[in-house]
XYZ file of C-alpha atoms in Angstrom:
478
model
C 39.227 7.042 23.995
C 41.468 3.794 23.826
C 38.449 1.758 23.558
C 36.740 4.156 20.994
C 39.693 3.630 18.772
C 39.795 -0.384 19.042
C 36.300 0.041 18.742
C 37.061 1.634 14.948
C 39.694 -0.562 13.951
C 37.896 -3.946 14.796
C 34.951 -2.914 13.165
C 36.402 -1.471 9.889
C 38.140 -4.656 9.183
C 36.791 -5.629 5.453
C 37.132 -9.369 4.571
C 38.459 -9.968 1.727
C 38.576 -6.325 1.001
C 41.376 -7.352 -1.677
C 38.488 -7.939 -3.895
C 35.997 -10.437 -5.406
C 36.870 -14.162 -5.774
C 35.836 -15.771 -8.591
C 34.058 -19.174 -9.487
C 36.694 -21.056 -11.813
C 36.407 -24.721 -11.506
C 33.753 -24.829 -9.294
C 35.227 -22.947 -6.268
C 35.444 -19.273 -5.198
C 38.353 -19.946 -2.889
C 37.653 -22.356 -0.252
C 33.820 -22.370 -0.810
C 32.126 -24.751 -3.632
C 30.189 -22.682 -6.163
C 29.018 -23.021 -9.680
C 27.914 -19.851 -11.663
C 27.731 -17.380 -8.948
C 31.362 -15.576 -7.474
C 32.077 -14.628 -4.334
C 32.378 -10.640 -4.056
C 33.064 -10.502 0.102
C 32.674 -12.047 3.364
C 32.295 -10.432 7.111
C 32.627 -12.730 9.793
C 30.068 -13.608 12.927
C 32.834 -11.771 15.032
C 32.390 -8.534 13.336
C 28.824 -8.928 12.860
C 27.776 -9.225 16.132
C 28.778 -8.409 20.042
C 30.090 -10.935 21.690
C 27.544 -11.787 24.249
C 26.937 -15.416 24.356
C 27.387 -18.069 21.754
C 27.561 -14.954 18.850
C 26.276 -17.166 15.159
C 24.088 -15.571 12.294
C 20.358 -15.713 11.859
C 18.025 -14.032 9.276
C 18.731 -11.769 7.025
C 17.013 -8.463 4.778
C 17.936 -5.858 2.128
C 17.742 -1.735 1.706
C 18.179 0.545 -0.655
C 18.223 3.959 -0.066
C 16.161 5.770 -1.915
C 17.852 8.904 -1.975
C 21.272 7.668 -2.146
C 20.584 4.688 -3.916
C 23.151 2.910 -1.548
C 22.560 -1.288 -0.886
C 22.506 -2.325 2.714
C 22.980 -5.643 4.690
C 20.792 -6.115 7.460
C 21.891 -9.633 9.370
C 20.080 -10.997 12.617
C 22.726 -12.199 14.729
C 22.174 -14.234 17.772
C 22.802 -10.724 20.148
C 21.994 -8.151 17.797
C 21.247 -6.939 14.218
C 24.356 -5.800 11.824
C 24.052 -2.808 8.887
C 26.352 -3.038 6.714
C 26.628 -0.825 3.503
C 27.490 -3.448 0.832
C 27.200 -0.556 -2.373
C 30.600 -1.333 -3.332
C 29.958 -5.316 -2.827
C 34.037 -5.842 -2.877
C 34.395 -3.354 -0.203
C 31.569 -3.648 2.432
C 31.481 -1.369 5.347
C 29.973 -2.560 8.881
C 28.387 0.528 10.062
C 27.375 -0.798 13.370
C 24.816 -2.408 15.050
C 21.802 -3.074 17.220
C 22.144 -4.990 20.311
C 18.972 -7.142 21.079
C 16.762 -5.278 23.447
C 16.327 -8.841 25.714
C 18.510 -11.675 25.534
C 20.172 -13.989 22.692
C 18.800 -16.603 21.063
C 19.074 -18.408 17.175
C 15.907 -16.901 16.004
C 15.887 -12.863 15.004
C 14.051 -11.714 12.269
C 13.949 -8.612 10.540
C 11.614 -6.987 7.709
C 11.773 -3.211 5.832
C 8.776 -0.995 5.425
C 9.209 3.032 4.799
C 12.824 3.266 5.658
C 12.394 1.352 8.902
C 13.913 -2.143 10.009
C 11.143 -4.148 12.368
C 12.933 -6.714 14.756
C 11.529 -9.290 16.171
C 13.766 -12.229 18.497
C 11.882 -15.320 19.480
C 12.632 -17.105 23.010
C 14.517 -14.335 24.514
C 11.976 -12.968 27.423
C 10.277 -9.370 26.839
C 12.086 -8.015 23.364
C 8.803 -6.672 21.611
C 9.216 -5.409 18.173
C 12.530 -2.761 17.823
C 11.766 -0.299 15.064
C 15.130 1.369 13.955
C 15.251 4.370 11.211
C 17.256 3.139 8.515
C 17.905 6.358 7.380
C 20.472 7.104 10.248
C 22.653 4.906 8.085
C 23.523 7.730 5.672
C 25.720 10.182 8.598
C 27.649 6.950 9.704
C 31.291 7.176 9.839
C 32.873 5.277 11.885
C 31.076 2.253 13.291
C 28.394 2.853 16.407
C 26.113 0.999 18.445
C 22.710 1.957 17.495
C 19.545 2.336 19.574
C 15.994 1.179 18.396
C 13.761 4.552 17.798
C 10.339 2.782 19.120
C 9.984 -0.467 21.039
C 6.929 -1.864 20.200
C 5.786 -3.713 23.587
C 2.311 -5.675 23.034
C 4.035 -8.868 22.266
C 7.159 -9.690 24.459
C 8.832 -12.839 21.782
C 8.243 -13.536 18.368
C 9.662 -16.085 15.872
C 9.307 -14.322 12.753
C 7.947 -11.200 11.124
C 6.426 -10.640 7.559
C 5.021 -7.181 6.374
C 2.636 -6.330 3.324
C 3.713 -2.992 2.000
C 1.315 -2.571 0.333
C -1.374 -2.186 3.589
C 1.193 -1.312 6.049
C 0.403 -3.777 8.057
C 2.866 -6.281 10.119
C 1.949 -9.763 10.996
C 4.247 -10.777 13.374
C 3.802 -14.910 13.975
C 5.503 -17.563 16.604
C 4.451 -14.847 19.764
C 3.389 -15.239 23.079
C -0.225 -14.212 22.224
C -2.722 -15.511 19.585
C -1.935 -19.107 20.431
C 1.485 -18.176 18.248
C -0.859 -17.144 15.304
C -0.423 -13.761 13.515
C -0.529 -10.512 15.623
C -1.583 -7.913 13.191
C 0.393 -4.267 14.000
C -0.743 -1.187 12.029
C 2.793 0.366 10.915
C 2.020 3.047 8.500
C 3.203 5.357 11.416
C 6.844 3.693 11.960
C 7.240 5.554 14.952
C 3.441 4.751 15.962
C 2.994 0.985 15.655
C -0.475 0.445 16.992
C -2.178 -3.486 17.550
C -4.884 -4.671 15.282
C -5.732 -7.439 17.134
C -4.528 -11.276 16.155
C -5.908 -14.791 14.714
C -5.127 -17.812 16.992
C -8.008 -20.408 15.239
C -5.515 -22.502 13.519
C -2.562 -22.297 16.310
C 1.279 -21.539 15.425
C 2.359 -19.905 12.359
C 6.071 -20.366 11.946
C 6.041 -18.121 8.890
C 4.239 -16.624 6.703
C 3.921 -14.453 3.275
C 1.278 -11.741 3.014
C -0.069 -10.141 -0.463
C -2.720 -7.916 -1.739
C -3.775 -10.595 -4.207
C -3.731 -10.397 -7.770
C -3.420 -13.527 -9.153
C -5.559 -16.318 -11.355
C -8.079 -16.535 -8.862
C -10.637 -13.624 -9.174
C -12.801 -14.064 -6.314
C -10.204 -12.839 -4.180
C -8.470 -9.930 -6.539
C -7.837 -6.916 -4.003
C -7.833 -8.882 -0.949
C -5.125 -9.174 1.485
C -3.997 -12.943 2.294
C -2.172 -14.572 4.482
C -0.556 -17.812 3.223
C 0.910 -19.656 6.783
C 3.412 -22.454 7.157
C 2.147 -23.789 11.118
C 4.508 -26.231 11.684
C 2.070 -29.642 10.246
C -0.139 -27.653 7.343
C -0.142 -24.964 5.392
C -3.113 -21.985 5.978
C -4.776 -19.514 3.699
C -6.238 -16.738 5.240
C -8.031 -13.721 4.173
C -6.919 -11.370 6.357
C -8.143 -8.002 4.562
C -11.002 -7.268 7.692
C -8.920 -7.933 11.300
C -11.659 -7.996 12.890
C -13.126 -10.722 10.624
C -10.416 -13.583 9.669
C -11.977 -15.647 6.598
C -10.482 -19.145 6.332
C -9.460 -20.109 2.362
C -8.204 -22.960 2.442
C -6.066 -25.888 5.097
C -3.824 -28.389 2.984
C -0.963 -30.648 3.914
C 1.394 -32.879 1.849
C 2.677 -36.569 2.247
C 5.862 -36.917 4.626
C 5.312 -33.781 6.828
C 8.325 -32.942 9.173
C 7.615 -29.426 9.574
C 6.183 -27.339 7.556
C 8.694 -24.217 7.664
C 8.109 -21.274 4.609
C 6.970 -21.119 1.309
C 6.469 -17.784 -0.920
C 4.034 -16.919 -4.071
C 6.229 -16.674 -7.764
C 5.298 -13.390 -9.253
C 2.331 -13.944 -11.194
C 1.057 -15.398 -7.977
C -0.354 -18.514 -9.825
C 1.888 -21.026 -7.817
C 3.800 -21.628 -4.566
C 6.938 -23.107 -3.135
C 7.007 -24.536 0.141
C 9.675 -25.883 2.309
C 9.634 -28.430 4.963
C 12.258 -28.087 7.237
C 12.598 -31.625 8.932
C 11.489 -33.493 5.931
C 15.606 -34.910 4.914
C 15.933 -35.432 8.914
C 12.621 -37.310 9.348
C 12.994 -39.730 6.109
C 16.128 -39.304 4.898
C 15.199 -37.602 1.708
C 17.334 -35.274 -0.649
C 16.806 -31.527 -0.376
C 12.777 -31.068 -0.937
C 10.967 -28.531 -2.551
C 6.747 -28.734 -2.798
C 5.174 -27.343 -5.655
C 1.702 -26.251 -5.371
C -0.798 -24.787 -7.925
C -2.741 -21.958 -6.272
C -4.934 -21.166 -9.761
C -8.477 -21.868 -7.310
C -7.027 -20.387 -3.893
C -10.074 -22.573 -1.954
C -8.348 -25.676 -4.013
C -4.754 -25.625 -3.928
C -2.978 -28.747 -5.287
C 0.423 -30.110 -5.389
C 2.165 -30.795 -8.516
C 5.285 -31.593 -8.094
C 7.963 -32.444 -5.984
C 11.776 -30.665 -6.814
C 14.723 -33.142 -4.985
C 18.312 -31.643 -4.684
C 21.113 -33.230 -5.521
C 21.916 -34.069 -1.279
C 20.121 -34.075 1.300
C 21.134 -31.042 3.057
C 18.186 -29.292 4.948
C 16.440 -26.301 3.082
C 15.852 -22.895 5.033
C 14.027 -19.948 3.430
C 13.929 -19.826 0.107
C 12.324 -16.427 -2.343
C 11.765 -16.007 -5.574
C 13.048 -13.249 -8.010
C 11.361 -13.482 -11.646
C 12.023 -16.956 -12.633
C 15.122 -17.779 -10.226
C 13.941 -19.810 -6.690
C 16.933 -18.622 -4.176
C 16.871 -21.072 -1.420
C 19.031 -21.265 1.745
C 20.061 -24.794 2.317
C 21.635 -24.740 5.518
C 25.145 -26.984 4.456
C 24.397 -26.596 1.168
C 24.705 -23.335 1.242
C 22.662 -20.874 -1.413
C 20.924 -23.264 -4.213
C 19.869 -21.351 -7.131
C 16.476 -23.281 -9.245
C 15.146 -22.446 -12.520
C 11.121 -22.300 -12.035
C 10.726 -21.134 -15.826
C 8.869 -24.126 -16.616
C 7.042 -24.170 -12.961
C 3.982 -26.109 -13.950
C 4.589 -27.787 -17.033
C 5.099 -31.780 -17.873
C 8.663 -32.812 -16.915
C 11.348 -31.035 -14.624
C 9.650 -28.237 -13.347
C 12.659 -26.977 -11.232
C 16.248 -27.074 -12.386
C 19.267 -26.261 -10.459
C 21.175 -23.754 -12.444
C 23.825 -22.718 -9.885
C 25.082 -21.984 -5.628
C 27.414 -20.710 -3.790
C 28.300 -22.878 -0.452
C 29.277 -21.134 2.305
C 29.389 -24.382 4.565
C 32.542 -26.295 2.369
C 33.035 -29.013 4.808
C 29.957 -31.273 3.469
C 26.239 -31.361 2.693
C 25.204 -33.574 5.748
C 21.485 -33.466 7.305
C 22.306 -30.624 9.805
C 21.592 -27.385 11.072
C 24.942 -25.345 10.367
C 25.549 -23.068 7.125
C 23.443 -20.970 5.489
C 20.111 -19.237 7.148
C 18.882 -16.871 4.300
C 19.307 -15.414 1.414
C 17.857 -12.001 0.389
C 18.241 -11.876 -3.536
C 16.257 -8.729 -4.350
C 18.849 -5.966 -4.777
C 18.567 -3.808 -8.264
C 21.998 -4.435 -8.600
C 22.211 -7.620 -8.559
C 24.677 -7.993 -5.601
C 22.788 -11.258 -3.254
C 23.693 -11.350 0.531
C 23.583 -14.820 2.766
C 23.629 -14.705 6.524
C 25.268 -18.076 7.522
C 25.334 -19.383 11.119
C 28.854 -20.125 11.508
C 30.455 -17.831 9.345
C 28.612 -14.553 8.531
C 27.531 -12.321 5.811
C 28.340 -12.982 2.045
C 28.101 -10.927 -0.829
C 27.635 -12.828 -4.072
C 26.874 -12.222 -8.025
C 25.957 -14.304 -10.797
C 28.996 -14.754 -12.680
C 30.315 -12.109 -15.169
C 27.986 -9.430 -13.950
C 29.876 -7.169 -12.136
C 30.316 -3.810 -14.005
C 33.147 -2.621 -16.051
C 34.104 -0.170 -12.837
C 34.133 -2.794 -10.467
C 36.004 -4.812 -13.002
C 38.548 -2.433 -12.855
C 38.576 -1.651 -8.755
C 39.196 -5.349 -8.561
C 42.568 -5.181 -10.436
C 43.995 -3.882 -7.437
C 44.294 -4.932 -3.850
C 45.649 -3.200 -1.047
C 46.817 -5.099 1.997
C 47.085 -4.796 5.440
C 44.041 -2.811 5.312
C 43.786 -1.601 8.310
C 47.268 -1.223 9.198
C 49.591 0.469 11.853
C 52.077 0.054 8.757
C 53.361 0.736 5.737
C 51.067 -0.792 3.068
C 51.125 -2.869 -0.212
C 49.225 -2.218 -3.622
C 49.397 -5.370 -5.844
C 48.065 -5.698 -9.101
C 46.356 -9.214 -10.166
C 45.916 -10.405 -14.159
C 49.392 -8.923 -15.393
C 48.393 -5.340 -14.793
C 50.822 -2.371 -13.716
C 50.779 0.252 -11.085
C 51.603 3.325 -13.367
C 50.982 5.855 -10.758
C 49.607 6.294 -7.212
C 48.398 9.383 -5.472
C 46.560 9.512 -1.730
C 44.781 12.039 -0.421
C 43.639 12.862 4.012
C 39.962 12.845 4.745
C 40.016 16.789 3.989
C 40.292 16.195 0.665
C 44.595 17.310 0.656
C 46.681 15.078 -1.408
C 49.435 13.888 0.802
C 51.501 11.866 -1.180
C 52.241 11.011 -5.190
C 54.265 8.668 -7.189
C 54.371 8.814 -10.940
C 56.150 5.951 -13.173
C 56.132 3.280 -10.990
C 55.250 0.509 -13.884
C 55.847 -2.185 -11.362
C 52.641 -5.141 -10.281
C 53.520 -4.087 -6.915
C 53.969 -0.939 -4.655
C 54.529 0.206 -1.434
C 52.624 2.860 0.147
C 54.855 5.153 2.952
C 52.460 5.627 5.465
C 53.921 4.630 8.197
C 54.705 7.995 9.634
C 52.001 9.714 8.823
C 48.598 10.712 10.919
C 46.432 7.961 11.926
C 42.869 8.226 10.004
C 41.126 7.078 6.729
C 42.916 8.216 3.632
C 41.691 7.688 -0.488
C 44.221 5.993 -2.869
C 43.942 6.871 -6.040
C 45.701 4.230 -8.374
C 46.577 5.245 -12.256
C 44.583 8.300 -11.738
C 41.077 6.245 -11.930
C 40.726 3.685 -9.514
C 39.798 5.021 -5.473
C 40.329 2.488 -2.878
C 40.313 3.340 1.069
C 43.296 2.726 3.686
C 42.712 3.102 7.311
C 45.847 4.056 9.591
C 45.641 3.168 13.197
């Protein structure tokens, strides 16, 4: 029971739980930042166990869609964290998933039907873990979880990628294939069954997988494969498994290794990313452009150079926004409005650097970024230090506006706690209520930017203040 409890209190600690920080002269706190504010920050040592050298990996999104509640899914070296990030100033680890063989720095996870796919590469027999994200909803207190299936024709894989649209998985980097892309039919979750592979054109590091509907016509409807493998790029038609057409093989002048690219929406160009590029030949931060309007003839038209030459990661693109993880750079937000047209095609237009110490060529900082939430809330995964929540400046809502002009702190305590109010506001009136629902204290006229909450004596447990009869914040007593 003693560990149960430690077990709770650990887990429930929230990171700046005392609400967002904002970007004002180009820093959200410690961290440099220019149009996007920091809303919350879990550390590695929540995040994951503590087998090992513990340090954050990959990273993916979930919405519920009953609920509509946002969830953080982060790779760790050991395991994979859930964390419900709906109220982004407030995020709640739930628990998480230990790896089913070993640790390592590569773990990759993907979403299809309401079920995470995990994949870990060099760590012996892990096979594919296949967890029902739906469990997530009747979480209390924070749990170990257990995969539901444990998919067990491939034993280690670098990466995953998934077409929802097919249900298919292509899991790349594995043990079989010659490291090329092991197709796995998942519209059963629970049922993952092998489609067979493609090993002609060796090691895919990553991929990105669409039903195509783009410029080219001659392959409208078909499923393809677009595959970074480490010295060229591939483009397969993968739509018949048990017939692999080869597109198109390209590569591009200073290869290091070729690492990830992904399709902008109309799916007329694509941005690629070569990890070992800035290392190789001391280049800034590059970006490859390449116009994929005749998928047999792709061409490159333009190269996009940051402003240091930090290494890029994996990088996605939401509308006209490129969201790139730039290891020491941290996130790196591009314009790609006027993607190929005369002139700069790409234009930095704002990041958030969760690595403050410097830019340098080196593998530390941020690993992904996962920018599709409706919401607008964007989580990073960074090595060293964790998950982030961020938000393009001056979008949070006029609720969270007003959640965030209160902070309550310790939180968790074994202590009386402190409300303070930021901006010149007033406590007018506090009111907390047990678990059941029973108010248990209430103060009235307290006019004061700062208030004390008498807990100490009372029953250890999670308990809902209610500030100036609108605002709900929780406090956990241990």
């Amino acid at each position: 029971m003693k560990h149960k409890i430690l077990f709770f209190i650990f887990f429930l600690i929230l990171f700046y739980s005392s609400g967002q920080t904002p970007c004002s002269n180009g820093f959200a706190g410690e961290y440099p930042c220019n149009n996007y504010d920091l809303l919350s920050h879990i550390p590695v040592s929540t995040l994951a166990n503590t087998s090992g050298n513990p340090e954050g990996s990959d990273i993916w999104g979930w919405t519920d869609p009953v609920t509509g509640k946002e969830y953080a899914i982060a790779a760790m070296t050991n395991s994979t964290a859930f964390v419900d990030i709906t109220d982004p100033i407030n995020p709640i680890f739930l628990g998480r998933l230990d790896s089913n063989a070993g640790n390592n720095y590569w773990r990759d996870v993907k979403i299809y039907d309401n079920y995470a796919f995990i994949v870990a590469d060099n760590v012996g027999n892990h096979g594919m873990q296949v967890f029902d994200l739906t469990k997530l909803r009747d979480i209390t207190t924070p749990v170990t979880l257990s995969s539901d299936v444990i998919y067990d024709n491939v034993t280690s894989c670098h990466n995953i990628v998934i077409n929802e649209a097919s249900a298919v998985a292509y899991l790349v980097g594995c043990n079989n294939f010659n490291g090329g892309p092991h197709f796995v039919d998942i519209s059963d979750p629970l049922n993952p069954k092998s489609l067979g592979g493609y090993s002609l054109d060796g090691y895919t590091h990553d991929a990105q997988v669409i039903t195509y509907n783009g410029p080219d016509i001659d392959y409208t409807g078909r499923e393809i494969l677009v595959g970074s493998n480490a010295n060229k790029v591939v483009i397969l038609d993968v739509t018949n498994k048990n017939t692999i057409t080869k597109i198109a093989e390209f590569d591009y002048p200073q290869i290091g290794y070729t690492h990830q690219g992904w399709f902008t929406d109309d799916q007329r160009y694509f941005l690629l990313g070569d990890e070992e590029d800035e290392l190789d030949f001391g280049i800034n931060t590059r970006t490859l452009v390449f116009d994929f309007l005749d998928l047999d003839n792709p061409t490159q038209i333009d190269d996009y150079y940051g402003l240091s030459n930090a290494i890029d990661h994996n990088g996605y693109i939401k509308g006209t926004e490129f969201f790139m993880a730039c290891y020491r750079a941290g996130m790196r937000v591009l314009d790609i409005s006027n993607i190929g047209s005369d002139g700069n095609q790409l234009t930095e237009i704002g990041y958030f650097d969760s690595y403050p110490a410097n830019n340098e060529t080196a593998f530390n900082g941020a690993w992904s970024v996962f920018p599709y939430f409706t919401s607008g809330n964007i989580i990073i995964n960074d090595i060293e230090r964790g998950l982030f929540v961020v938000r393009k400046s001056g979008t949070l809502s006029s609720d969270e506006v007003l959640k965030n002009r209160f902070s309550i702190s310790p939180n968790p305590t074994n202590n009386n706690a402190i409300i303070k109010a930021t901006q010149n506001h007033q406590i007018k009136s506090v009111s907390i209520f047990n678990i059941l629902g029973r108010k248990v204290f209430i103060k009235q006229n307290i006019n004061d930017e700062k208030f004390v909450i008498p807990l100490e004596k009372s029953s250890k447990g999670l308990y809902i203040v209610k500030i100036n009869g609108a605002i709900s914040k929780k406090l956990i007593l241990y």
